[in-house]
Short mmCIF file of C-alpha atoms in Angstrom, two decimals:
data_model
loop_
_atom_site.label_atom_id
_atom_site.label_comp_id
_atom_site.label_asym_id
_atom_site.label_seq_id
_atom_site.Cartn_x
_atom_site.Cartn_y
_atom_site.Cartn_z
CA UNK Y 267 56.46 70.56 98.12
CA UNK Y 268 56.41 70.45 94.13
CA UNK Y 269 59.65 70.93 91.66
CA UNK Y 270 58.16 74.31 90.70
CA UNK Y 271 58.79 75.78 94.24
CA UNK Y 272 62.15 74.81 94.18
CA UNK Y 273 62.86 76.15 90.46
CA UNK Y 274 61.12 79.51 91.36
CA UNK Y 275 63.83 79.89 94.01
CA UNK Y 276 66.59 79.64 92.17
CA UNK Y 277 68.48 82.88 91.50
CA UNK Y 278 68.58 82.62 87.93
CA UNK Y 279 64.29 82.53 88.08
CA UNK Y 280 64.48 85.40 90.63
CA UNK Y 281 66.78 87.59 90.10
CA UNK Y 282 65.92 89.66 87.03
CA UNK Y 283 62.14 90.44 88.51
CA UNK Y 284 63.88 91.60 91.59
CA UNK Y 285 67.10 93.26 90.22
CA UNK Y 286 66.18 96.28 91.18
CA UNK Y 287 66.21 96.14 95.19
CA UNK Y 288 68.55 93.14 95.61
CA UNK Y 289 72.24 93.02 95.89
CA UNK Y 290 74.15 93.52 91.62
CA UNK Y 291 74.50 90.23 90.71
CA UNK Y 292 75.90 88.72 87.46
CA UNK Y 293 74.90 85.16 86.36
CA UNK Y 294 76.71 82.53 84.29
CA UNK Y 295 75.94 79.49 82.69
CA UNK Y 296 78.30 76.98 83.96
CA UNK Y 297 79.33 74.54 81.10
CA UNK Y 298 78.52 70.41 81.79
CA UNK Y 299 82.58 70.04 81.92
CA UNK Y 300 82.71 72.84 84.73
CA UNK Y 301 79.97 70.51 86.64
CA UNK Y 302 81.78 67.68 86.42
CA UNK Y 303 84.89 68.57 87.77
CA UNK Y 304 82.81 69.97 90.64
CA UNK Y 305 81.15 66.71 90.85
CA UNK Y 306 84.10 64.74 90.56
CA UNK Y 307 85.43 62.75 94.09
CA UNK Y 308 87.73 59.86 92.43
CA UNK Y 309 91.40 61.60 91.66
CA UNK Y 310 93.40 64.43 93.37
CA UNK Y 311 91.87 67.36 94.04
CA UNK Y 312 93.40 69.95 91.77
CA UNK Y 313 92.18 73.16 90.99
CA UNK Y 314 91.88 74.30 87.89
CA UNK Y 315 94.46 75.89 85.30
CA UNK Y 316 94.76 79.51 84.98
CA UNK Y 317 95.23 81.16 81.40
CA UNK Y 318 95.65 84.16 83.70
CA UNK Y 319 98.02 82.73 86.20
CA UNK Y 320 96.02 83.50 89.32
CA UNK Y 321 96.58 81.36 92.60
CA UNK Y 322 93.80 80.52 94.77
CA UNK Y 323 96.62 80.86 97.78
CA UNK Y 324 98.87 83.33 96.19
CA UNK Y 325 100.58 83.11 100.06
CA UNK Y 326 101.74 79.53 99.63
CA UNK Y 327 105.02 79.07 99.87
CA UNK Y 328 106.43 76.78 97.38
CA UNK Y 329 109.75 74.57 97.94
CA UNK Y 330 111.29 73.29 94.73
CA UNK Y 331 112.97 70.64 96.56
CA UNK Y 332 110.08 69.10 97.88
CA UNK Y 333 107.86 69.70 94.07
CA UNK Y 334 111.30 67.79 92.56
CA UNK Y 335 110.30 64.68 95.08
CA UNK Y 336 107.17 64.30 92.94
CA UNK Y 337 108.69 64.63 89.57
CA UNK Y 338 109.20 61.83 87.39
CA UNK Y 339 112.00 61.60 85.51
CA UNK Y 340 111.95 60.00 82.04
CA UNK Y 341 112.97 57.05 81.29
CA UNK Y 342 112.22 55.62 84.75
CA UNK Y 343 109.44 53.64 83.65
CA UNK Y 344 106.82 55.33 86.01
CA UNK Y 345 105.44 57.63 83.20
CA UNK Y 346 101.71 55.74 83.69
CA UNK Y 347 101.88 57.60 87.40
CA UNK Y 348 102.37 60.72 86.12
CA UNK Y 349 100.03 62.82 88.13
CA UNK Y 350 97.06 63.91 85.96
CA UNK Y 351 97.12 67.49 84.78
CA UNK Y 352 94.57 70.02 86.06
CA UNK Y 353 91.48 71.31 84.01
CA UNK Y 354 91.07 74.19 82.29
CA UNK Y 355 87.95 76.46 81.29
CA UNK Y 356 89.77 79.40 79.95
CA UNK Y 357 86.57 80.46 78.49
CA UNK Y 358 84.45 80.43 81.47
CA UNK Y 359 87.67 81.97 82.99
CA UNK Y 360 87.89 85.27 81.18
CA UNK Y 361 83.71 85.93 81.20
CA UNK Y 362 84.36 85.48 85.04
CA UNK Y 363 87.20 87.95 85.22
CA UNK Y 364 85.51 90.37 83.01
CA UNK Y 365 82.45 90.35 85.32
CA UNK Y 366 84.44 90.54 88.32
CA UNK Y 367 86.49 94.15 86.97
CA UNK Y 368 82.62 95.22 86.20
CA UNK Y 369 81.46 94.17 90.06
CA UNK Y 370 84.38 96.81 91.35
CA UNK Y 371 86.87 93.66 91.60
CA UNK Y 372 85.44 91.26 94.33
CA UNK Y 373 82.78 89.18 94.56
CA UNK Y 374 80.92 86.22 96.63
CA UNK Y 375 80.03 83.09 94.33
CA UNK Y 376 76.54 81.16 94.86
CA UNK Y 377 75.03 78.80 92.54
CA UNK Y 378 71.58 78.01 91.31
CA UNK Y 379 70.62 78.24 95.37
CA UNK Y 380 73.61 77.60 97.48
CA UNK Y 381 76.56 79.38 98.62
CA UNK Y 382 79.47 77.56 99.70
CA UNK Y 383 79.48 79.33 103.12
CA UNK Y 384 81.11 75.57 104.39
CA UNK Y 385 84.03 76.33 102.52
CA UNK Y 386 85.12 79.82 103.82
CA UNK Y 387 87.97 78.34 105.80
CA UNK Y 388 90.01 77.55 103.55
CA UNK Y 389 89.95 80.64 101.76
CA UNK Y 390 93.18 82.93 102.55
CA UNK Y 391 90.69 85.89 104.09
CA UNK Y 392 88.13 83.06 105.89
CA UNK Y 393 85.67 84.59 103.92
CA UNK Y 394 83.42 84.25 100.54
CA UNK Y 395 85.64 87.27 99.19
CA UNK Y 396 86.92 85.98 96.03
CA UNK Y 397 88.96 88.41 93.15
CA UNK Y 398 89.95 85.76 90.40
CA UNK Y 399 88.37 82.39 88.94
CA UNK Y 400 91.17 80.03 90.95
CA UNK Y 401 89.39 81.35 94.55
CA UNK Y 402 86.06 80.43 92.90
CA UNK Y 403 86.55 77.43 92.09
CA UNK Y 404 88.32 76.32 95.16
CA UNK Y 405 85.53 77.39 97.28
CA UNK Y 406 83.33 75.65 95.30
CA UNK Y 407 85.42 72.65 94.86
CA UNK Y 408 85.76 72.14 98.49
CA UNK Y 409 82.15 72.88 99.72
CA UNK Y 410 79.69 70.27 100.45
CA UNK Y 411 76.96 71.99 100.93
CA UNK Y 412 76.94 72.35 96.88
CA UNK Y 413 76.25 69.04 96.77
CA UNK Y 414 72.42 69.99 97.16
CA UNK Y 415 72.61 72.21 94.38
CA UNK Y 416 74.17 69.80 92.49
CA UNK Y 417 72.92 66.29 93.37
CA UNK Y 418 69.70 66.51 95.59
CA UNK Y 419 67.68 69.63 95.02
CA UNK Y 420 64.45 67.70 94.16
CA UNK Y 421 65.00 65.20 96.91
CA UNK Y 422 62.16 66.33 99.02
CA UNK Y 423 59.42 66.97 96.25
CA UNK Y 424 56.45 64.96 96.49
CA UNK Y 425 56.48 65.40 92.34
CA UNK Y 426 60.09 64.57 91.81
CA UNK Y 427 60.94 63.64 87.97
CA UNK Y 428 64.26 65.10 88.45
CA UNK Y 429 68.29 64.32 89.90
CA UNK Y 430 69.15 67.58 88.89
CA UNK Y 431 67.78 70.94 87.21
CA UNK Y 432 69.22 70.84 83.18
CA UNK Y 433 71.21 73.63 83.51
CA UNK Y 434 73.67 74.94 86.55
CA UNK Y 435 74.22 78.75 86.87
CA UNK Y 436 77.27 80.59 88.99
CA UNK Y 437 75.78 83.90 90.36
CA UNK Y 438 78.75 86.63 91.13
CA UNK Y 439 77.17 88.93 93.71
CA UNK Y 440 79.18 92.18 94.53
CA UNK Y 441 81.26 92.18 97.86
CA UNK Y 442 80.31 94.41 100.13
CA UNK Y 443 83.14 94.86 102.84
CA UNK Y 444 81.14 96.98 105.36
CA UNK Y 445 78.25 94.19 105.32
CA UNK Y 446 77.23 93.44 108.85
CA UNK Y 447 75.98 90.11 109.55
CA UNK Y 448 73.70 91.24 112.46
CA UNK Y 449 71.32 93.01 109.96
CA UNK Y 450 70.21 89.97 107.69
CA UNK Y 451 67.18 88.25 108.25
CA UNK Y 452 65.17 85.50 107.32
CA UNK Y 453 61.34 85.83 106.44
CA UNK Y 454 58.69 83.10 106.68
CA UNK Y 455 55.68 83.89 104.21
CA UNK Y 456 52.52 81.31 104.25
CA UNK Y 457 49.45 81.85 102.64
CA UNK Y 458 50.96 85.05 101.11
CA UNK Y 459 51.33 86.40 104.42
CA UNK Y 460 54.39 87.33 106.48
CA UNK Y 461 54.12 84.94 109.25
CA UNK Y 462 57.75 85.29 110.94
CA UNK Y 463 61.10 87.14 110.69
CA UNK Y 464 64.21 85.48 111.92
CA UNK Y 465 67.51 86.86 112.84
CA UNK Y 466 69.76 85.27 109.91
CA UNK Y 467 73.09 85.13 111.70
CA UNK Y 468 72.23 83.55 115.10
CA UNK Y 469 75.65 82.15 116.18
CA UNK Y 470 75.82 85.85 118.19
CA UNK Y 471 74.32 87.96 120.11
CA UNK Y 472 74.25 91.55 119.31
CA UNK Y 473 73.15 94.17 121.86
CA UNK Y 474 72.31 96.91 118.98
CA UNK Y 475 69.98 94.97 117.42
CA UNK Y 476 67.34 94.78 120.70
CA UNK Y 477 66.79 98.79 120.59
CA UNK Y 478 66.62 98.21 116.55
CA UNK Y 479 64.03 95.39 116.86
CA UNK Y 480 60.84 97.40 116.41
CA UNK Y 481 62.15 100.08 113.78
CA UNK Y 482 63.18 96.75 111.80
CA UNK Y 483 60.30 94.85 111.44
CA UNK Y 484 58.27 97.80 110.52
CA UNK Y 485 60.87 98.39 107.44
CA UNK Y 486 60.88 94.82 107.26
CA UNK Y 487 57.19 94.73 106.88
CA UNK Y 488 56.61 97.34 104.33
CA UNK Y 489 59.27 95.84 101.72
CA UNK Y 490 57.55 92.85 102.22
CA UNK Y 491 54.18 93.97 101.38
CA UNK Y 492 55.41 96.74 98.45
CA UNK Y 493 58.21 94.67 96.74
CA UNK Y 494 57.87 90.96 97.42
CA UNK Y 495 54.22 89.63 97.99
CA UNK Y 496 52.97 91.20 94.20
CA UNK Y 497 55.72 89.92 92.64
CA UNK Y 498 56.79 86.51 93.67
CA UNK Y 499 54.63 83.75 92.48
CA UNK Y 500 55.25 81.59 95.43
CA UNK Y 501 52.29 81.24 97.92
CA UNK Y 502 54.74 79.68 100.66
CA UNK Y 503 58.35 80.77 100.79
CA UNK Y 504 60.89 82.07 102.33
CA UNK Y 505 63.07 85.02 102.07
CA UNK Y 506 66.45 86.71 103.30
CA UNK Y 507 66.96 90.47 103.06
CA UNK Y 508 69.95 92.99 104.90
CA UNK Y 509 69.03 96.06 106.06
CA UNK Y 510 71.68 98.94 105.59
CA UNK Y 511 72.72 101.41 107.69
CA UNK Y 512 70.08 103.97 106.16
CA UNK Y 513 66.86 101.75 106.77
CA UNK Y 514 66.85 100.41 103.33
CA UNK Y 515 65.86 97.08 102.44
CA UNK Y 516 67.86 94.78 100.05
CA UNK Y 517 67.05 91.51 99.11
CA UNK Y 518 69.08 88.64 99.50
CA UNK Y 519 67.80 84.93 98.69
CA UNK Y 520 64.17 82.92 98.53
CA UNK Y 521 64.18 79.61 99.60
CA UNK Y 522 61.13 76.96 99.56
CA UNK Y 523 59.26 76.58 103.28
CA UNK Y 524 60.82 73.99 104.81
CA UNK Y 525 62.52 71.18 103.70
CA UNK Y 526 66.56 71.81 103.65
CA UNK Y 527 65.82 75.74 104.47
CA UNK Y 528 67.00 76.36 107.98
CA UNK Y 529 63.86 77.58 110.33
CA UNK Y 530 66.74 79.27 112.45
CA UNK Y 531 65.01 80.94 115.48
CA UNK Y 532 61.58 79.01 115.05
CA UNK Y 533 60.87 75.27 114.38
CA UNK Y 534 58.65 74.60 111.26
CA UNK Y 535 55.80 73.36 113.30
CA UNK Y 536 55.93 77.03 115.35
CA UNK Y 537 55.38 78.51 111.70
CA UNK Y 538 52.64 76.41 111.14
CA UNK Y 539 51.24 76.67 114.37
CA UNK Y 540 51.33 80.59 113.88
CA UNK Y 541 49.52 80.48 109.98
CA UNK Y 542 46.65 78.50 111.88
CA UNK Y 543 45.90 80.76 114.83
CA UNK Y 544 43.50 83.39 113.76
CA UNK Y 545 44.56 86.94 113.53
CA UNK Y 546 48.54 85.93 114.52
CA UNK Y 547 50.60 88.75 113.47
CA UNK Y 548 54.37 88.37 112.49
CA UNK Y 549 56.63 87.10 114.94
CA UNK Y 550 60.35 88.65 114.90
CA UNK Y 551 62.92 86.16 116.86
CA UNK Y 552 66.45 87.73 117.65
CA UNK Y 553 68.98 86.41 119.74
CA UNK Y 554 68.59 88.25 123.11
CA UNK Y 555 70.98 87.31 125.11
CA UNK Y 556 74.26 85.64 125.28
CA UNK Y 557 72.84 82.76 126.50
CA UNK Y 558 70.57 82.19 123.53
CA UNK Y 559 73.01 81.72 121.14
CA UNK Y 560 72.61 79.03 118.80
CA UNK Y 561 76.58 78.01 117.48
CA UNK Y 562 75.29 74.41 116.15
CA UNK Y 563 73.41 76.35 113.05
CA UNK Y 564 76.56 77.06 111.25
CA UNK Y 565 79.90 76.31 111.41
CA UNK Y 566 82.48 78.34 108.71
CA UNK Y 567 85.35 75.72 109.62
CA UNK Y 568 85.09 71.99 109.90
CA UNK Y 569 84.59 70.61 113.92
CA UNK Y 570 88.17 69.79 113.80
CA UNK Y 571 88.72 73.24 113.87
CA UNK Y 572 86.96 74.51 116.01
CA UNK Y 573 88.69 75.82 119.53
CA UNK Y 574 89.13 73.60 121.84
CA UNK Y 575 92.04 75.29 123.82
CA UNK Y 576 91.43 76.85 127.30
CA UNK Y 577 89.14 79.56 127.55
CA UNK Y 578 87.24 78.90 124.58
CA UNK Y 579 83.71 78.03 123.93
CA UNK Y 580 83.85 74.12 123.33
CA UNK Y 581 86.46 74.21 126.71
CA UNK Y 582 83.65 76.03 129.17
CA UNK Y 583 80.95 73.69 127.83
CA UNK Y 584 83.14 70.38 128.62
CA UNK Y 585 83.81 71.98 131.75
CA UNK Y 586 80.29 71.92 132.82
CA UNK Y 587 78.97 69.02 131.26
CA UNK Y 588 82.28 67.59 133.63
CA UNK Y 589 80.57 69.52 136.39
CA UNK Y 590 77.13 68.16 135.98
CA UNK Y 591 78.44 64.85 135.11
CA UNK Y 592 80.15 64.99 138.82
CA UNK Y 593 77.01 66.04 140.25
CA UNK Y 594 74.49 63.65 138.96
CA UNK Y 595 77.35 61.04 140.34
CA UNK Y 596 77.15 62.29 143.91
CA UNK Y 597 73.44 62.51 144.08
CA UNK Y 598 71.52 60.23 146.43
CA UNK Y 599 69.32 59.13 142.92
CA UNK Y 600 72.44 58.17 141.35
CA UNK Y 601 72.82 55.33 143.88
CA UNK Y 602 69.48 53.50 142.77
#
């Protein structure tokens, strides 16, 4: 993989060319001070002070008596231990607020390559939906996956000469509450040929997809031929699409071939083999039964927050593991 391949998959690079067939997006260059704020892990976790007095967690219960315990009175001699003041980015906040209003009031954020999907659990809605700068800052600051964008984007490049891009961008993408996760798909392109399509949300089984599979493949292949194949510069890459209720295809994202991009229901070896087989067509994979679900590929909450109580998926998994262990212990082979 080359740096150019990674660079061309940044949203500020590809979105202007595909604006007419993508989700409505407004993009802001981030000041370096905000990038440093996202990277700072030495001090306490502080959200930026909002010039508009917006709170990322509006339902918090403030207890003045408890807050007094952390206040230092004058003349106590502990002035040096006073907590640091929160940072403030008033110019960026106002620009983001204006963009949010033009996008209908709600957006989901994304940096050059990645969205903070791993921190959705911390928001008040459990999603990436944001209606304020404070909510965006909370998601970005809490995300581990964004460290890839900030520090490791070029780690897999054979010609690596940069540790990070010269500039970082914040893409604000219009939030559509009616979007259905099962209708997003990842498409794999090798030597400018579409070789594979995978259901993007592989942590659930959606029976309706079984009936729509053939029709979905047709509209996705047509979209690739008409809108993507002759416009995107790379020969090897992946792109994500969303198919609407009326079979309109919307471009969601581009990613490099291999490296940090998830192959989802494929392996990279399978995809490479598909390319090598002469006359091999497009292979379209979806989760075709409940037993084929892959819960480990994406989790929107930390593992500590996964349900492990009676009846939960993990509870059943542990029961099955215990039964299997007991069976093996009782088997004749176990005594040898």
